[in-house]
Short mmCIF file of C-alpha atoms and ligand atoms in Angstrom, two decimals:
data_model
loop_
_atom_site.label_atom_id
_atom_site.label_comp_id
_atom_site.label_asym_id
_atom_site.label_seq_id
_atom_site.Cartn_x
_atom_site.Cartn_y
_atom_site.Cartn_z
CA UNK E 30 113.17 148.95 110.07
CA UNK E 31 110.53 151.62 110.65
CA UNK E 32 108.47 153.33 107.73
CA UNK E 33 110.11 156.46 106.67
CA UNK E 34 108.13 159.46 105.95
CA UNK E 35 110.48 160.35 103.30
CA UNK E 36 111.72 163.92 102.17
CA UNK E 37 113.20 166.43 104.66
CA UNK E 38 109.99 167.72 105.86
CA UNK E 39 110.04 169.30 109.26
CA UNK E 40 109.31 166.54 111.76
CA UNK E 41 106.01 167.34 113.75
CA UNK E 42 106.72 166.70 117.43
CA UNK E 43 103.63 168.39 118.57
CA UNK E 44 100.48 166.36 119.90
CA UNK E 45 98.76 166.42 116.83
CA UNK E 46 98.09 167.21 113.61
CA UNK E 47 100.84 164.43 113.36
CA UNK E 48 102.74 163.58 110.32
CA UNK E 49 101.29 161.36 107.74
CA UNK E 50 102.46 158.96 105.05
CA UNK E 51 102.47 159.77 101.48
CA UNK E 52 99.89 157.11 100.81
CA UNK E 53 97.65 158.84 103.37
CA UNK E 54 98.23 162.28 101.80
CA UNK E 55 97.56 160.92 98.15
CA UNK E 56 94.09 159.71 99.26
CA UNK E 57 93.14 163.23 99.27
CA UNK E 58 93.72 163.51 95.58
CA UNK E 59 91.23 160.44 94.81
CA UNK E 60 88.78 163.07 93.36
CA UNK E 61 85.32 164.33 94.13
CA UNK E 62 82.52 162.06 95.46
CA UNK E 63 78.85 162.97 96.33
CA UNK E 64 78.32 161.54 99.80
CA UNK E 65 74.68 160.57 98.61
CA UNK E 66 76.23 158.09 96.11
CA UNK E 67 76.60 154.32 96.93
CA UNK E 68 80.41 154.83 96.82
CA UNK E 69 80.34 156.92 99.86
CA UNK E 70 78.15 154.56 101.75
CA UNK E 71 80.62 151.60 100.75
CA UNK E 72 83.50 153.81 102.22
CA UNK E 73 81.38 154.64 105.29
CA UNK E 74 80.59 151.24 106.16
CA UNK E 75 84.04 150.13 105.31
CA UNK E 76 85.48 152.45 107.77
CA UNK E 77 82.69 151.81 110.34
CA UNK E 78 83.77 148.16 110.46
CA UNK E 79 87.51 148.63 110.18
CA UNK E 80 87.78 150.80 113.37
CA UNK E 81 86.66 148.39 116.02
CA UNK E 82 88.52 145.44 114.01
CA UNK E 83 91.91 147.45 113.93
CA UNK E 84 91.66 148.38 117.51
CA UNK E 85 90.74 144.73 118.53
CA UNK E 86 87.12 145.53 119.85
CA UNK E 87 84.54 142.70 119.78
CA UNK E 88 82.20 142.86 116.78
CA UNK E 89 79.54 144.06 119.26
CA UNK E 90 81.13 147.52 119.15
CA UNK E 91 79.75 149.90 116.37
CA UNK E 92 81.49 153.10 115.05
CA UNK E 93 79.93 156.46 114.60
CA UNK E 94 81.92 158.70 112.15
CA UNK E 95 82.05 162.30 113.21
CA UNK E 96 83.18 165.17 111.03
CA UNK E 97 85.00 167.34 113.24
CA UNK E 98 88.01 167.33 115.56
CA UNK E 99 88.39 165.11 118.79
CA UNK E 100 86.53 167.74 120.76
CA UNK E 101 83.30 166.98 118.56
CA UNK E 102 83.63 163.33 119.26
CA UNK E 103 84.05 164.41 123.39
CA UNK E 104 80.88 166.48 122.98
CA UNK E 105 78.83 163.92 121.25
CA UNK E 106 79.86 161.21 123.80
CA UNK E 107 79.10 163.22 126.82
CA UNK E 108 75.74 164.62 125.61
CA UNK E 109 74.92 161.10 124.32
CA UNK E 110 75.57 159.27 127.65
CA UNK E 111 73.38 161.16 130.18
CA UNK E 112 69.52 160.65 130.39
CA UNK E 113 67.18 163.70 131.01
CA UNK E 114 67.40 164.60 134.50
CA UNK E 115 70.47 162.43 135.34
CA UNK E 116 74.04 163.46 136.26
CA UNK E 117 77.71 162.81 135.27
CA UNK E 118 81.01 162.32 137.13
CA UNK E 119 83.69 163.71 135.35
CA UNK E 120 87.51 162.63 136.07
CA UNK E 121 89.60 165.57 135.62
CA UNK E 122 93.53 165.86 135.99
CA UNK E 123 94.46 167.92 132.99
CA UNK E 124 93.21 170.20 130.28
CA UNK E 125 90.86 167.49 128.41
CA UNK E 126 89.17 166.41 131.64
CA UNK E 127 88.56 169.92 132.47
CA UNK E 128 87.30 170.24 128.84
CA UNK E 129 84.79 167.30 129.40
CA UNK E 130 83.81 169.05 132.61
CA UNK E 131 83.19 172.35 130.48
CA UNK E 132 81.14 170.33 127.66
CA UNK E 133 78.90 168.70 130.37
CA UNK E 134 78.15 172.10 132.05
CA UNK E 135 77.63 173.94 128.64
CA UNK E 136 74.82 171.52 128.01
CA UNK E 137 73.35 172.03 131.35
CA UNK E 138 74.17 168.50 132.53
CA UNK E 139 74.89 168.40 136.42
CA UNK E 140 78.57 167.45 136.57
CA UNK E 141 80.45 166.09 139.70
CA UNK E 142 84.39 166.48 139.30
CA UNK E 143 86.85 164.04 140.79
CA UNK E 144 90.21 165.33 140.63
CA UNK E 145 93.38 164.43 142.61
CA UNK E 146 94.17 166.95 145.78
CA UNK E 147 96.68 169.88 145.63
CA UNK E 148 97.62 172.55 143.20
CA UNK E 149 97.68 172.35 139.53
CA UNK E 150 100.82 170.70 139.18
CA UNK E 151 99.99 168.02 141.73
CA UNK E 152 96.63 167.49 140.25
CA UNK E 153 98.00 167.23 136.76
CA UNK E 154 100.76 164.74 137.68
CA UNK E 155 98.69 162.40 139.77
CA UNK E 156 96.45 159.59 138.10
CA UNK E 157 92.86 159.20 139.08
CA UNK E 158 92.35 156.91 142.10
CA UNK E 159 89.61 154.40 141.31
CA UNK E 160 88.56 154.48 145.05
CA UNK E 161 87.63 158.18 144.85
CA UNK E 162 85.47 157.23 141.59
CA UNK E 163 83.76 154.55 143.85
CA UNK E 164 83.18 157.26 146.35
CA UNK E 165 81.65 159.62 143.90
CA UNK E 166 79.36 157.31 142.44
CA UNK E 167 78.34 156.12 145.91
CA UNK E 168 77.59 159.86 146.78
CA UNK E 169 75.80 160.56 143.55
CA UNK E 170 73.48 157.82 142.80
CA UNK E 171 71.81 159.96 140.11
CA UNK E 172 75.05 159.71 137.94
CA UNK E 173 74.29 157.90 134.77
CA UNK E 174 77.95 158.00 133.37
CA UNK E 175 81.54 158.50 134.35
CA UNK E 176 83.80 160.02 131.83
CA UNK E 177 87.64 159.84 131.90
CA UNK E 178 90.50 160.82 129.63
CA UNK E 179 92.84 157.83 129.26
CA UNK E 180 95.96 159.72 127.96
CA UNK E 181 96.11 163.03 129.41
CA UNK E 182 97.90 164.77 126.62
CA UNK E 183 98.57 167.77 128.80
CA UNK E 184 101.17 166.04 130.64
CA UNK E 185 101.59 162.64 129.05
CA UNK E 186 100.00 160.88 131.97
CA UNK E 187 98.09 157.57 131.58
CA UNK E 188 95.08 157.21 133.92
CA UNK E 189 94.20 153.65 135.06
CA UNK E 190 91.00 153.22 133.01
CA UNK E 191 90.70 149.41 133.29
CA UNK E 192 90.62 149.70 137.28
CA UNK E 193 88.38 152.62 137.05
CA UNK E 194 86.10 150.65 134.50
CA UNK E 195 85.71 147.95 137.14
CA UNK E 196 84.45 150.47 139.65
CA UNK E 197 82.01 152.12 137.09
CA UNK E 198 80.50 148.68 136.05
CA UNK E 199 79.94 147.83 139.89
CA UNK E 200 77.89 150.87 140.24
CA UNK E 201 76.02 149.95 136.73
CA UNK E 202 77.08 153.46 135.38
CA UNK E 203 78.12 154.01 131.68
CA UNK E 204 81.86 154.43 131.07
CA UNK E 205 82.88 156.82 128.68
CA UNK E 206 86.58 157.18 127.84
CA UNK E 207 88.35 160.09 125.92
CA UNK E 208 91.29 157.80 124.22
CA UNK E 209 91.97 160.47 121.58
CA UNK E 210 95.58 160.34 122.19
CA UNK E 211 95.87 156.69 123.12
CA UNK E 212 93.74 154.79 120.68
CA UNK E 213 95.71 152.07 119.04
CA UNK E 214 99.16 153.41 120.31
CA UNK E 215 99.53 153.06 124.01
CA UNK E 216 100.17 149.80 125.97
CA UNK E 217 96.62 148.93 127.25
CA UNK E 218 94.34 147.16 125.00
CA UNK E 219 91.38 149.33 125.40
CA UNK E 220 88.96 146.58 124.48
CA UNK E 221 89.88 145.11 128.08
CA UNK E 222 88.72 148.35 129.88
CA UNK E 223 85.03 148.01 130.14
CA UNK E 224 84.39 150.99 127.99
CA UNK E 225 80.81 151.71 126.83
CA UNK E 226 81.78 154.66 124.57
CA UNK E 227 85.29 155.41 123.41
CA UNK E 228 86.22 158.92 121.78
CA UNK E 229 88.98 158.66 119.26
CA UNK E 230 90.48 160.57 116.30
CA UNK E 231 91.75 159.68 112.73
CA UNK E 232 94.91 161.64 113.51
CA UNK E 233 97.52 160.91 116.19
CA UNK E 234 98.03 157.23 116.86
CA UNK E 235 96.16 156.28 113.80
CA UNK E 236 98.27 158.33 111.57
CA UNK E 237 95.08 159.53 109.49
CA UNK E 238 94.42 163.35 108.79
CA UNK E 239 92.71 165.68 111.22
CA UNK E 240 89.07 166.61 110.59
CA UNK E 241 87.31 163.31 111.42
CA UNK E 242 86.94 161.58 114.90
CA UNK E 243 84.87 158.73 116.02
CA UNK E 244 82.93 156.95 118.82
CA UNK E 245 83.13 153.26 119.39
CA UNK E 246 80.17 152.13 121.12
CA UNK E 247 79.43 148.89 123.08
CA UNK E 248 75.94 147.58 123.57
CA UNK E 249 75.26 149.48 126.56
CA UNK E 250 76.56 152.78 125.01
CA UNK E 251 74.37 152.11 121.71
CA UNK E 252 71.27 151.59 124.21
CA UNK E 253 71.90 154.76 126.15
CA UNK E 254 72.40 156.79 122.81
CA UNK E 255 68.95 155.54 121.75
CA UNK E 256 67.52 156.75 125.13
CA UNK E 257 69.19 160.08 125.52
CA UNK E 258 67.12 163.36 124.33
CA UNK E 259 68.81 165.59 121.72
CA UNK E 260 70.64 168.36 123.57
CA UNK E 261 71.89 170.03 120.40
CA UNK E 262 71.19 169.85 116.84
CA UNK E 263 74.54 168.97 114.70
CA UNK E 264 76.15 166.66 117.09
CA UNK E 265 73.38 164.60 118.39
CA UNK E 266 74.51 160.76 118.71
CA UNK E 267 71.21 158.94 117.84
CA UNK E 268 70.75 161.12 114.69
CA UNK E 269 74.24 160.32 113.32
CA UNK E 270 73.95 156.53 114.44
CA UNK E 271 70.64 155.69 112.89
CA UNK E 272 71.74 157.64 109.67
CA UNK E 273 75.17 155.81 109.35
CA UNK E 274 73.37 152.53 109.97
CA UNK E 275 71.10 153.30 106.92
CA UNK E 276 73.97 154.57 105.00
CA UNK E 277 72.84 158.29 105.03
CA UNK E 278 74.97 160.57 106.70
CA UNK E 279 72.73 163.33 108.03
CA UNK E 280 75.29 166.39 107.02
CA UNK E 281 78.09 166.68 104.62
CA UNK E 282 80.88 164.72 105.65
CA UNK E 283 84.79 165.15 105.15
CA UNK E 284 84.81 162.84 102.17
CA UNK E 285 88.45 163.14 101.33
CA UNK E 286 89.62 162.79 104.97
CA UNK E 287 87.46 159.47 105.22
CA UNK E 288 89.60 158.29 102.07
CA UNK E 289 92.67 159.07 104.15
CA UNK E 290 91.54 157.25 107.28
CA UNK E 291 90.76 154.25 105.02
CA UNK E 292 94.23 154.39 103.78
CA UNK E 293 95.66 154.97 107.62
CA UNK E 294 93.79 151.99 108.72
CA UNK E 295 95.00 149.70 105.95
CA UNK E 296 98.58 150.63 106.68
CA UNK E 297 98.02 150.19 110.59
CA UNK E 298 96.82 146.48 109.77
CA UNK E 299 99.21 145.84 106.84
CA UNK E 300 102.17 146.82 109.26
CA UNK E 301 101.22 144.40 112.05
CA UNK E 302 98.14 146.22 113.77
CA UNK E 303 97.96 147.25 117.35
CA UNK E 304 100.92 145.22 118.77
CA UNK E 305 103.22 146.60 116.02
CA UNK E 306 102.00 150.21 116.60
CA UNK E 307 102.33 149.92 120.41
CA UNK E 308 105.88 148.70 119.94
CA UNK E 309 106.92 151.37 117.55
CA UNK E 310 105.82 153.88 120.01
CA UNK E 311 107.44 152.03 123.00
CA UNK E 312 110.64 152.00 120.93
CA UNK E 313 110.27 155.64 120.03
CA UNK E 314 109.82 156.68 123.75
CA UNK E 315 112.86 154.54 124.87
CA UNK E 316 115.13 156.27 122.04
CA UNK E 317 114.19 159.83 122.72
CA UNK E 318 114.21 159.58 126.50
CA UNK E 319 117.60 158.04 126.57
CA UNK E 320 118.49 161.21 124.83
CA UNK E 321 116.79 163.46 127.23
CA UNK E 322 118.60 161.67 129.96
CA UNK E 323 121.88 162.53 128.65
CA UNK E 324 120.94 166.18 128.03
CA UNK E 325 119.94 166.16 131.60
CA UNK E 326 116.20 166.92 130.79
CA UNK E 327 113.74 165.95 133.44
CA UNK E 328 110.48 164.38 132.37
CA UNK E 329 107.52 165.71 134.65
CA UNK E 330 105.51 162.61 134.94
CA UNK E 331 106.83 159.69 136.91
CA UNK E 332 107.71 156.18 134.78
CA UNK E 333 104.70 154.08 135.95
CA UNK E 334 102.07 156.48 134.51
CA UNK E 335 104.03 157.88 131.57
CA UNK E 336 102.52 157.60 128.10
CA UNK E 337 104.89 156.58 125.36
CA UNK E 338 103.77 159.21 123.02
CA UNK E 339 104.11 162.38 125.08
CA UNK E 340 107.02 163.64 127.16
CA UNK E 341 106.54 166.80 129.31
CA UNK E 342 110.00 168.09 130.04
CA UNK E 343 111.27 171.08 132.24
CA UNK E 344 112.87 173.91 130.50
CA UNK E 345 116.58 174.31 131.74
CA UNK E 346 117.43 177.42 133.59
CA UNK E 347 117.88 180.62 131.31
CA UNK E 348 115.92 178.83 128.19
CA UNK E 349 112.54 180.00 127.19
CA UNK E 350 110.19 178.17 125.17
CA UNK E 351 109.79 180.42 122.32
CA UNK E 352 113.70 180.47 121.83
CA UNK E 353 113.86 176.70 122.23
CA UNK E 354 111.05 176.30 119.62
CA UNK E 355 112.53 178.57 117.17
CA UNK E 356 116.05 177.01 117.45
CA UNK E 357 114.67 173.47 117.07
CA UNK E 358 112.41 174.55 114.25
CA UNK E 359 115.68 175.95 112.35
CA UNK E 360 117.04 172.25 112.72
CA UNK E 361 113.69 170.61 111.53
CA UNK E 362 111.76 169.81 114.38
CA UNK E 363 108.34 171.44 115.70
CA UNK E 364 108.08 171.02 119.42
CA UNK E 365 105.08 172.24 121.56
CA UNK E 366 104.53 174.45 124.54
CA UNK E 367 103.41 173.41 127.99
CA UNK E 368 99.66 174.03 128.86
CA UNK E 369 98.06 175.90 131.63
CA UNK E 370 100.45 176.61 134.63
CA UNK E 371 102.88 174.59 132.81
CA UNK E 372 103.61 177.05 130.17
CA UNK E 373 106.28 178.84 131.58
CA UNK E 374 108.65 176.36 132.97
CA UNK E 375 107.80 173.19 130.62
CA UNK E 376 107.74 171.98 127.07
CA UNK E 377 106.49 168.77 125.23
CA UNK E 378 108.03 166.43 122.91
CA UNK E 379 105.53 164.02 121.33
CA UNK E 380 106.14 161.25 118.92
CA UNK E 381 102.66 160.63 117.16
CA UNK E 382 102.42 160.05 113.69
CA UNK E 383 104.83 159.24 110.83
CA UNK E 384 108.48 160.00 111.94
CA UNK E 385 111.48 158.75 109.96
CA UNK E 386 113.58 156.77 112.28
CA UNK E 387 116.82 158.46 111.46
CA UNK E 388 115.27 161.85 112.08
CA UNK E 389 114.48 160.60 115.78
CA UNK E 390 117.98 159.33 116.28
CA UNK E 391 119.35 162.77 115.16
CA UNK E 392 116.81 164.58 117.55
CA UNK E 393 119.30 164.30 120.62
CA UNK E 394 121.98 166.31 118.89
CA UNK E 395 119.68 168.71 117.36
CA UNK E 396 118.00 169.33 120.72
CA UNK E 397 121.53 169.68 122.39
CA UNK E 398 122.47 172.17 119.85
CA UNK E 399 119.07 174.31 120.07
CA UNK E 400 119.32 174.26 123.98
CA UNK E 401 122.83 175.55 123.57
CA UNK E 402 121.72 178.26 121.20
CA UNK E 403 118.68 179.27 123.11
CA UNK E 404 120.35 179.85 126.46
CA UNK E 405 120.48 183.54 127.08
C1 LIG K 29 93.20 163.57 125.22
C2 LIG K 29 92.57 164.77 124.15
N1 LIG K 29 91.22 164.58 124.16
C3 LIG K 29 90.66 165.51 123.10
C4 LIG K 29 91.62 166.29 122.24
C5 LIG K 29 90.60 167.01 121.17
O1 LIG K 29 91.21 167.98 120.64
P1 LIG K 29 90.80 168.46 119.19
O2 LIG K 29 89.46 168.84 119.15
O3 LIG K 29 91.78 169.68 119.08
O4 LIG K 29 91.39 167.52 118.21
C6 LIG K 29 92.83 166.14 122.33
C7 LIG K 29 93.71 166.78 121.35
O5 LIG K 29 94.91 167.09 121.52
C8 LIG K 29 93.33 165.19 123.38
O6 LIG K 29 94.80 165.04 123.27
#
């Protein structure tokens, strides 16, 4: 039923870089191209138009392609959304929210953190409460923007961005969302969340290669980017936007990774677009989580807030992560450690990218054997 990535390559169950199809990989072999030639401009404009279309955003949204990993897009969005002398509210309940806060502070932007109460475990497993965002905006009228992670890949937790977006709009602030691990693959249609600037990546749910990320900007986001002063040189949103509109990228782009993104977006659309990708990720979650339950593995995040693509699982007694990782790698699966305070007692299994369905069906048995072999 599902695309089979073919061959007996190890299956990547880390949160990215995710597995890619042969068609996407072969795009890297298309040859050399100077980014000052009209052929690159044609590719650039095709990608800039294809991204909002594939993700079902209205035509008023415009893309900025970013050569760099997702963090480059986060930095461009944060620095591009706050005017001189104004402030930002950062919603934080995981590593990526904390990174957004660190980015704002590194650029000297006054940032107000909104985080759930409690110790790290409680903070990282509790969604952001829109009422707290309301109070923060009331307390900080100088805040120009609110920035939030939609899917906190740290734990696999989904934040209620649509409800948060309503609050942000009531206060007239700009709404910036890091959707790097949810763009085009989680249940919510992000076009319905009142987002002014969205950060996404070619990799993860879009199944392109790492190295290119992007911003999708609505009309208010585009206006703001034009107003904000340059806070750095390379990553200034207005410079990239103006250049890309003219078909002139200011710096050398990852040309071949752009080819690969073109193929990934074509595949995304040909296979049925957002609805089909979301259904695939939902089906994968149901399949692997039924296996986790039979193996008595507990998922950290409560069901209503769970992403379909990331499960953070408690390590059973007498099993360490390095042993489990190595035993599963021997069986053809690459898993990922927990982050921060979760590193000692948890691990993650993620289902981004191209994964042959039969390899996911075989995961339960491999995981059961690996858990057994890893026990001291
Ligand atoms: C939610 C989220 N934001 C941002 C990033 C960006 O990270 P990177 O720069 O490693 O692509 C990631 C990557 O895992 C992520 O999951």
